[in-house]
Amino acid sequence: MTDLEQLRQDLLGAIDAAAGLDAIEAIRVHALGKQGAVTGLLKTLGAMSPEERQLTGPRIHALREAVTEALSERKEMLERKAMDARLASETLDMTLPVDLVPPGTVHPVSQVMDELAEIFADLGFAVASGPEIEDDWRNFTALNIPETHPARAMHDTFYFPEVEGAEHRMLLRTHTSPVQIRTMMMQKPPIRIIAPGRVYRSDSDATHTPMFHQIEGLVIDKGITLGHLKWTLETFLKAYFERDDIVLRLRPSYFPFTEPGAEVDVGYSVVNGKRVIGGDPSKGNGGWMEVLGSGMVHRKVIEACGLDPDEWQGFAFGTGVDRLAMLKYGMDDLRPFFDGDLRWLRHYGFSALDVPTLSGGVGA
Ligand code: PHE
């Protein structure tokens, strides 16, 4: 057997026996590296006679090719084996619940807004929004609160400085009702929207903060009556408080943008010394709690938005989101809602995975 044939057998045998990628690399360097055995043979070609080179050259090249091919085959095989082993050892059960709870908590106000959107979506309401910096026409005038109306003063409005030549005075909206105006001017009836958001009034004590949250509801269609309003609010409050024994009382009241207007009380009962929404308000220490302002949309408001009040009618309602959160989740002070105290947020906050759904219970 020639030296060449011996070398070939040695190398191919070693490659075959190589147990890992390190061994493969060592053999490659030993055979094909700068100081390698095969490389050394290739270098001898230069010193050969043409006849000798013609005879030996192809054999050396063939050896290099065979070794190169054997190395890559063995390498591929070892890599595949390593991958198979990894796949066998690293299993992931996709049916298990996630164990990673996202950091932080969802603020009760955000959670309640999501709950409300879920409840009203089920009744066919879309979510609308408007800017917190509003003009006095949409916040007041179009809502039938003219310049001299005492309701303007009652709202404790934060005004921006007057701008000379500007058509309207800008302000921080004092309620979400201007979204009624924006919606009626922007889209054709029938309309069914809710509009949650921040509102501002210059007022501050245990139950009032200069910024708080409201949610507005608006329905505009043909032949809408107070009956539709009452059914909608009853259905909403039953879903929100997750009780069937919710009773409502509509009391005549005055809002410039409604006619007639009604304040809505919800019945509460007293359980272990605590007021809970629902139950019989006429029993024990039960009673009524005011939760909403509402009414049929005033003709003048519908007209101000460019719609014909003889053709289109509807109802609107508005309520405080923070207050709804307090009533459902048992906070008794409003101010910590906006303090950003991590202890309060951890106590009253919700997991980001706790997405409100009607099927799972909106407040699960
Ligand atoms: N905008 C009223 C408020 O802030 C609430 C309301 C809305 C009343 C819609 C009636 C209809 O007090």
Coordinates of C-alpha atoms and ligand atoms in Angstrom, one line a residue:
M1 CA 0.0 0.0 0.0
T2 CA 1.4 3.4 -0.9
D3 CA 1.9 6.2 1.7
L4 CA -0.9 8.1 0.1
E5 CA -3.3 5.2 0.4
Q6 CA -2.3 4.8 4.0
L7 CA -2.8 8.5 4.8
R8 CA -6.3 8.3 3.2
Q9 CA -7.3 5.4 5.3
D10 CA -6.0 7.0 8.5
L11 CA -7.8 10.3 7.9
L12 CA -11.1 8.8 6.8
G13 CA -11.0 6.4 9.7
A14 CA -10.3 9.2 12.2
I15 CA -13.2 11.3 10.7
D16 CA -15.5 8.4 11.0
A17 CA -14.6 8.0 14.6
A18 CA -14.8 11.7 15.5
A19 CA -17.2 12.0 18.4
G20 CA -17.8 15.8 18.4
L21 CA -17.4 19.0 16.5
D22 CA -14.1 19.7 18.3
A23 CA -12.6 16.5 17.1
I24 CA -13.7 17.3 13.5
E25 CA -12.0 20.6 13.7
A26 CA -8.8 19.1 15.0
I27 CA -8.7 16.6 12.1
R28 CA -9.4 19.4 9.6
V29 CA -6.4 21.4 10.9
H30 CA -4.3 18.2 11.0
A31 CA -5.0 17.4 7.3
L32 CA -5.9 20.6 5.6
G33 CA -4.4 23.4 7.7
K34 CA -1.3 25.3 6.8
Q35 CA 1.0 22.7 8.4
G36 CA -1.5 19.9 7.5
A37 CA -0.5 16.5 6.1
V38 CA -2.5 16.9 2.8
T39 CA -1.3 20.5 2.4
G40 CA 2.2 19.3 2.8
L41 CA 1.7 16.8 0.0
L42 CA 0.3 19.5 -2.3
K43 CA 3.4 21.5 -1.6
T44 CA 5.7 18.7 -3.0
L45 CA 4.0 18.9 -6.4
G46 CA 6.1 22.0 -7.3
A47 CA 9.4 20.0 -7.0
M48 CA 8.2 17.1 -9.1
S49 CA 9.0 16.3 -12.8
P50 CA 6.1 16.9 -15.1
E51 CA 5.6 13.2 -15.6
E52 CA 5.6 12.5 -11.9
R53 CA 3.3 15.4 -11.3
Q54 CA 0.8 14.2 -13.9
L55 CA 0.7 10.9 -12.2
T56 CA 0.6 12.0 -8.5
G57 CA -1.2 15.4 -8.8
P58 CA -4.7 14.0 -9.4
R59 CA -4.3 11.4 -6.6
I60 CA -3.3 14.1 -4.0
H61 CA -6.2 16.4 -5.2
A62 CA -8.6 13.4 -5.0
L63 CA -7.4 12.8 -1.5
R64 CA -8.0 16.4 -0.5
E65 CA -11.5 16.3 -2.0
A66 CA -12.3 13.0 -0.2
V67 CA -11.1 14.3 3.1
T68 CA -13.0 17.6 2.7
E69 CA -16.2 15.8 1.8
A70 CA -15.9 13.3 4.6
L71 CA -15.3 16.2 7.1
S72 CA -18.4 18.1 6.0
E73 CA -20.6 15.0 6.0
R74 CA -19.5 14.0 9.5
K75 CA -19.9 17.5 10.7
E76 CA -23.5 17.7 9.4
M77 CA -24.3 14.4 11.0
L78 CA -22.9 15.5 14.4
E79 CA -24.8 18.8 14.2
R80 CA -28.1 17.0 13.4
K81 CA -27.5 14.6 16.3
A82 CA -26.9 17.6 18.7
M83 CA -30.1 19.2 17.5
D84 CA -32.1 16.0 18.0
A85 CA -30.8 15.7 21.5
R86 CA -31.7 19.3 22.2
L87 CA -35.2 18.9 20.8
A88 CA -35.7 15.8 22.9
S89 CA -34.5 17.5 26.1
E90 CA -36.1 20.9 25.7
T91 CA -39.8 20.5 25.6
L92 CA -42.4 23.3 25.9
D93 CA -46.0 22.5 26.8
M94 CA -48.0 25.2 25.0
T95 CA -51.2 24.2 26.8
L96 CA -49.9 25.3 30.2
P97 CA -50.9 28.7 31.6
V98 CA -48.3 31.4 31.3
D99 CA -46.3 31.8 34.5
L100 CA -44.9 35.2 33.6
V101 CA -47.2 37.9 35.1
P102 CA -46.5 41.3 33.4
P103 CA -45.0 43.8 35.8
G104 CA -47.1 46.6 37.2
T105 CA -50.8 46.9 37.6
V106 CA -53.7 48.3 35.6
H107 CA -55.2 51.4 37.3
P108 CA -58.9 50.8 38.5
V109 CA -60.0 53.8 36.3
S110 CA -58.5 52.1 33.2
Q111 CA -60.0 48.8 34.3
V112 CA -63.5 50.3 34.8
M113 CA -63.3 52.1 31.4
D114 CA -62.5 48.7 29.8
E115 CA -65.4 47.1 31.6
L116 CA -67.7 49.8 30.4
A117 CA -66.5 49.6 26.8
E118 CA -67.1 45.8 27.0
I119 CA -70.6 46.2 28.4
F120 CA -71.7 48.8 25.9
A121 CA -70.1 47.1 23.0
D122 CA -72.4 44.2 23.7
L123 CA -75.3 46.7 23.4
G124 CA -74.0 48.0 20.0
F125 CA -72.2 51.1 21.3
A126 CA -69.0 52.3 19.7
V127 CA -66.3 54.2 21.7
A128 CA -65.9 57.8 20.7
S129 CA -63.5 60.5 22.0
G130 CA -62.8 64.2 21.9
P131 CA -60.0 66.5 23.0
E132 CA -59.5 67.6 26.7
I133 CA -58.7 71.1 25.4
E134 CA -62.1 72.1 24.1
D135 CA -63.7 75.3 22.9
D136 CA -66.6 77.1 24.8
W137 CA -68.9 76.6 21.9
R138 CA -68.8 72.7 22.1
N139 CA -68.4 72.6 25.9
F140 CA -71.3 75.1 26.5
T141 CA -73.1 77.0 23.7
A142 CA -74.0 74.0 21.4
L143 CA -75.2 72.2 24.6
N144 CA -77.7 75.0 25.1
I145 CA -75.7 76.7 27.8
P146 CA -75.5 80.3 26.5
E147 CA -73.0 82.8 27.7
T148 CA -75.1 84.2 30.5
H149 CA -76.4 80.9 31.8
P150 CA -75.6 80.2 35.5
A151 CA -74.6 76.6 34.6
R152 CA -71.3 78.0 33.1
A153 CA -70.4 79.4 36.5
M154 CA -71.4 76.2 38.2
H155 CA -68.9 74.2 36.2
D156 CA -65.8 76.0 37.8
T157 CA -64.2 76.1 34.4
F158 CA -60.4 76.3 33.8
Y159 CA -60.2 78.8 30.9
F160 CA -57.2 79.5 28.7
P161 CA -56.2 83.1 28.3
E162 CA -58.4 84.9 25.7
V163 CA -56.8 85.1 22.3
E164 CA -57.7 88.3 20.4
G165 CA -59.6 87.7 17.2
A166 CA -60.2 84.0 18.1
E167 CA -63.8 82.9 17.4
H168 CA -64.0 80.8 20.6
R169 CA -62.5 80.8 24.0
M170 CA -60.5 77.6 24.8
L171 CA -60.9 75.7 28.1
L172 CA -60.3 72.4 29.7
R173 CA -63.6 70.5 29.1
T174 CA -65.7 70.4 32.2
H175 CA -67.6 67.3 31.1
T176 CA -67.6 64.7 28.3
S177 CA -70.8 66.1 26.8
P178 CA -69.0 68.1 24.0
V179 CA -68.2 64.6 22.5
Q180 CA -72.0 64.5 21.9
I181 CA -71.6 67.6 19.7
R182 CA -68.5 66.3 17.9
T183 CA -70.2 63.0 17.2
M184 CA -73.4 64.4 15.9
M185 CA -71.6 66.8 13.6
M186 CA -69.2 64.1 12.4
Q187 CA -71.4 61.2 11.7
K188 CA -74.9 60.5 10.4
P189 CA -77.5 59.0 12.7
P190 CA -78.3 56.4 13.9
I191 CA -75.7 57.0 16.5
R192 CA -74.8 54.8 19.5
I193 CA -71.6 55.8 21.3
I194 CA -70.0 56.0 24.7
A195 CA -67.2 58.5 25.4
P196 CA -65.0 57.9 28.4
G197 CA -62.3 60.5 29.3
R198 CA -60.8 63.1 31.6
V199 CA -62.6 66.2 32.6
Y200 CA -61.5 69.2 34.7
R201 CA -63.2 71.5 37.2
S202 CA -61.6 73.9 39.7
D203 CA -62.7 71.9 42.7
S204 CA -60.9 69.9 45.4
D205 CA -61.8 68.0 48.5
A206 CA -62.2 64.3 49.6
T207 CA -64.7 63.6 46.9
H208 CA -63.6 66.1 44.2
T209 CA -60.3 66.4 42.4
P210 CA -59.5 69.1 39.7
M211 CA -59.2 66.3 37.2
F212 CA -61.6 63.3 37.2
H213 CA -63.1 60.9 34.7
Q214 CA -66.6 60.8 33.1
I215 CA -68.3 58.6 30.6
E216 CA -70.9 59.9 28.3
G217 CA -73.5 57.9 26.4
L218 CA -75.4 59.1 23.4
V219 CA -78.1 57.5 21.3
I220 CA -79.7 59.3 18.3
D221 CA -82.2 57.5 16.1
K222 CA -85.9 57.6 15.2
G223 CA -88.6 57.2 17.8
I224 CA -86.3 56.9 20.8
T225 CA -88.1 57.3 24.2
L226 CA -87.3 57.6 27.9
G227 CA -88.2 53.8 28.1
H228 CA -85.1 53.1 25.9
L229 CA -83.0 55.2 28.2
K230 CA -84.2 53.5 31.4
W231 CA -83.7 50.0 29.9
T232 CA -80.2 50.8 28.7
L233 CA -79.1 52.2 32.1
E234 CA -80.7 49.2 33.9
T235 CA -79.0 46.7 31.6
F236 CA -75.7 48.5 32.0
L237 CA -75.8 48.8 35.8
K238 CA -76.8 45.2 36.2
A239 CA -73.9 44.1 34.0
Y240 CA -71.4 46.5 35.7
F241 CA -72.3 45.6 39.3
E242 CA -72.9 41.9 38.3
R243 CA -76.2 41.7 40.1
D244 CA -79.8 41.2 38.8
D245 CA -81.5 42.8 41.8
I246 CA -80.5 46.4 40.7
V247 CA -83.4 48.9 40.9
L248 CA -83.4 52.4 39.4
R249 CA -85.3 55.5 40.2
L250 CA -85.5 58.4 37.7
R251 CA -86.0 61.8 39.3
P252 CA -86.9 64.8 37.2
S253 CA -83.9 67.1 37.0
Y254 CA -82.5 69.9 34.9
F255 CA -79.6 69.9 32.5
P256 CA -79.7 72.6 29.8
F257 CA -78.9 70.0 27.1
T258 CA -81.8 67.6 28.0
E259 CA -85.6 67.9 27.9
P260 CA -86.8 66.2 30.0
G261 CA -83.8 65.6 32.2
A262 CA -83.5 63.0 34.9
E263 CA -81.2 62.1 37.7
V264 CA -80.8 58.4 38.1
D265 CA -80.6 56.8 41.5
V266 CA -79.7 53.2 42.2
G267 CA -81.0 51.3 45.1
Y268 CA -78.5 50.1 47.8
S269 CA -78.8 47.8 50.8
V270 CA -76.6 47.6 53.9
V271 CA -74.7 44.4 54.5
N272 CA -72.4 44.1 57.6
G273 CA -72.6 47.9 58.0
K274 CA -71.5 48.6 54.4
R275 CA -73.6 50.0 51.6
V276 CA -73.7 47.7 48.6
I277 CA -75.4 48.5 45.3
G278 CA -78.4 46.2 44.7
G279 CA -81.0 44.7 47.0
D280 CA -84.2 46.2 48.3
P281 CA -83.7 50.0 49.1
S282 CA -86.8 50.0 51.2
K283 CA -85.6 47.4 53.6
G284 CA -83.5 48.0 56.7
N285 CA -81.0 50.9 56.3
G286 CA -81.2 50.7 52.5
G287 CA -81.8 53.7 50.3
W288 CA -81.0 55.5 47.0
M289 CA -77.8 56.7 45.7
E290 CA -77.4 59.2 42.8
V291 CA -75.2 57.7 40.1
L292 CA -76.0 59.3 36.7
G293 CA -77.3 62.4 34.9
S294 CA -79.4 61.7 31.9
G295 CA -82.3 62.8 29.7
M296 CA -83.7 63.1 26.2
V297 CA -81.4 65.2 24.0
H298 CA -82.7 68.8 23.8
R299 CA -84.1 69.8 20.4
K300 CA -81.8 72.8 20.4
V301 CA -78.7 70.6 20.7
I302 CA -79.8 68.4 17.8
E303 CA -80.4 71.5 15.8
A304 CA -77.1 73.1 16.7
C305 CA -75.4 70.0 15.2
G306 CA -77.2 70.4 11.9
L307 CA -79.8 67.7 12.4
D308 CA -83.6 67.9 12.1
P309 CA -85.1 67.4 15.6
D310 CA -88.4 66.4 14.1
E311 CA -86.6 63.5 12.4
W312 CA -84.0 62.5 15.0
Q313 CA -84.4 62.0 18.7
G314 CA -82.3 60.4 21.3
F315 CA -81.1 60.2 24.9
A316 CA -77.8 61.0 26.6
F317 CA -76.3 60.2 30.0
G318 CA -73.2 61.0 31.9
T319 CA -71.5 59.7 35.0
G320 CA -68.3 59.7 36.9
V321 CA -66.0 56.8 36.2
D322 CA -63.9 57.2 39.4
R323 CA -67.1 57.2 41.5
L324 CA -68.3 54.0 39.7
A325 CA -64.9 52.4 40.5
M326 CA -65.2 53.4 44.2
L327 CA -68.7 52.0 44.4
K328 CA -67.7 48.6 42.9
Y329 CA -64.2 48.1 44.4
G330 CA -64.7 49.7 47.8
M331 CA -62.4 52.7 47.9
D332 CA -63.7 55.5 50.1
D333 CA -61.4 58.3 49.2
L334 CA -61.0 59.7 45.7
R335 CA -57.7 61.6 46.1
P336 CA -55.3 58.5 46.2
F337 CA -56.6 57.6 42.7
F338 CA -54.2 60.3 41.4
D339 CA -51.3 60.1 43.9
G340 CA -49.4 57.4 42.1
D341 CA -48.6 55.6 45.4
L342 CA -47.4 52.2 44.5
R343 CA -48.9 50.6 47.6
W344 CA -52.3 51.8 46.6
L345 CA -51.9 50.7 43.0
R346 CA -50.7 47.3 44.1
H347 CA -53.7 46.9 46.4
Y348 CA -56.4 48.2 44.1
G349 CA -54.8 47.6 40.7
F350 CA -55.5 44.8 38.3
S351 CA -53.3 42.3 36.5
A352 CA -52.7 43.2 32.8
L353 CA -53.9 39.6 32.1
D354 CA -57.3 40.3 33.8
V355 CA -59.0 41.6 30.6
P356 CA -62.7 42.3 31.3
T357 CA -65.1 40.1 29.3
L358 CA -68.8 39.6 29.7
S359 CA -68.4 35.8 29.6
G360 CA -65.6 35.8 32.3
G361 CA -67.4 38.4 34.4
V362 CA -66.5 42.0 33.7
G363 CA -64.9 42.5 37.1
A364 CA -63.4 39.0 37.5
Ligands
PHE1 N1 -72.7 66.5 31.6 C1 -73.4 66.3 32.8 C2 -72.5 66.6 34.0 O1 -71.3 66.6 33.8 C3 -74.0 64.9 32.9 C4 -75.0 64.6 31.8 C5 -74.7 64.0 30.6 C6 -76.4 64.8 32.1 C7 -75.6 63.8 29.7 C8 -77.3 64.5 31.2 C9 -77.0 64.0 30.0 O2 -73.0 66.7 35.1

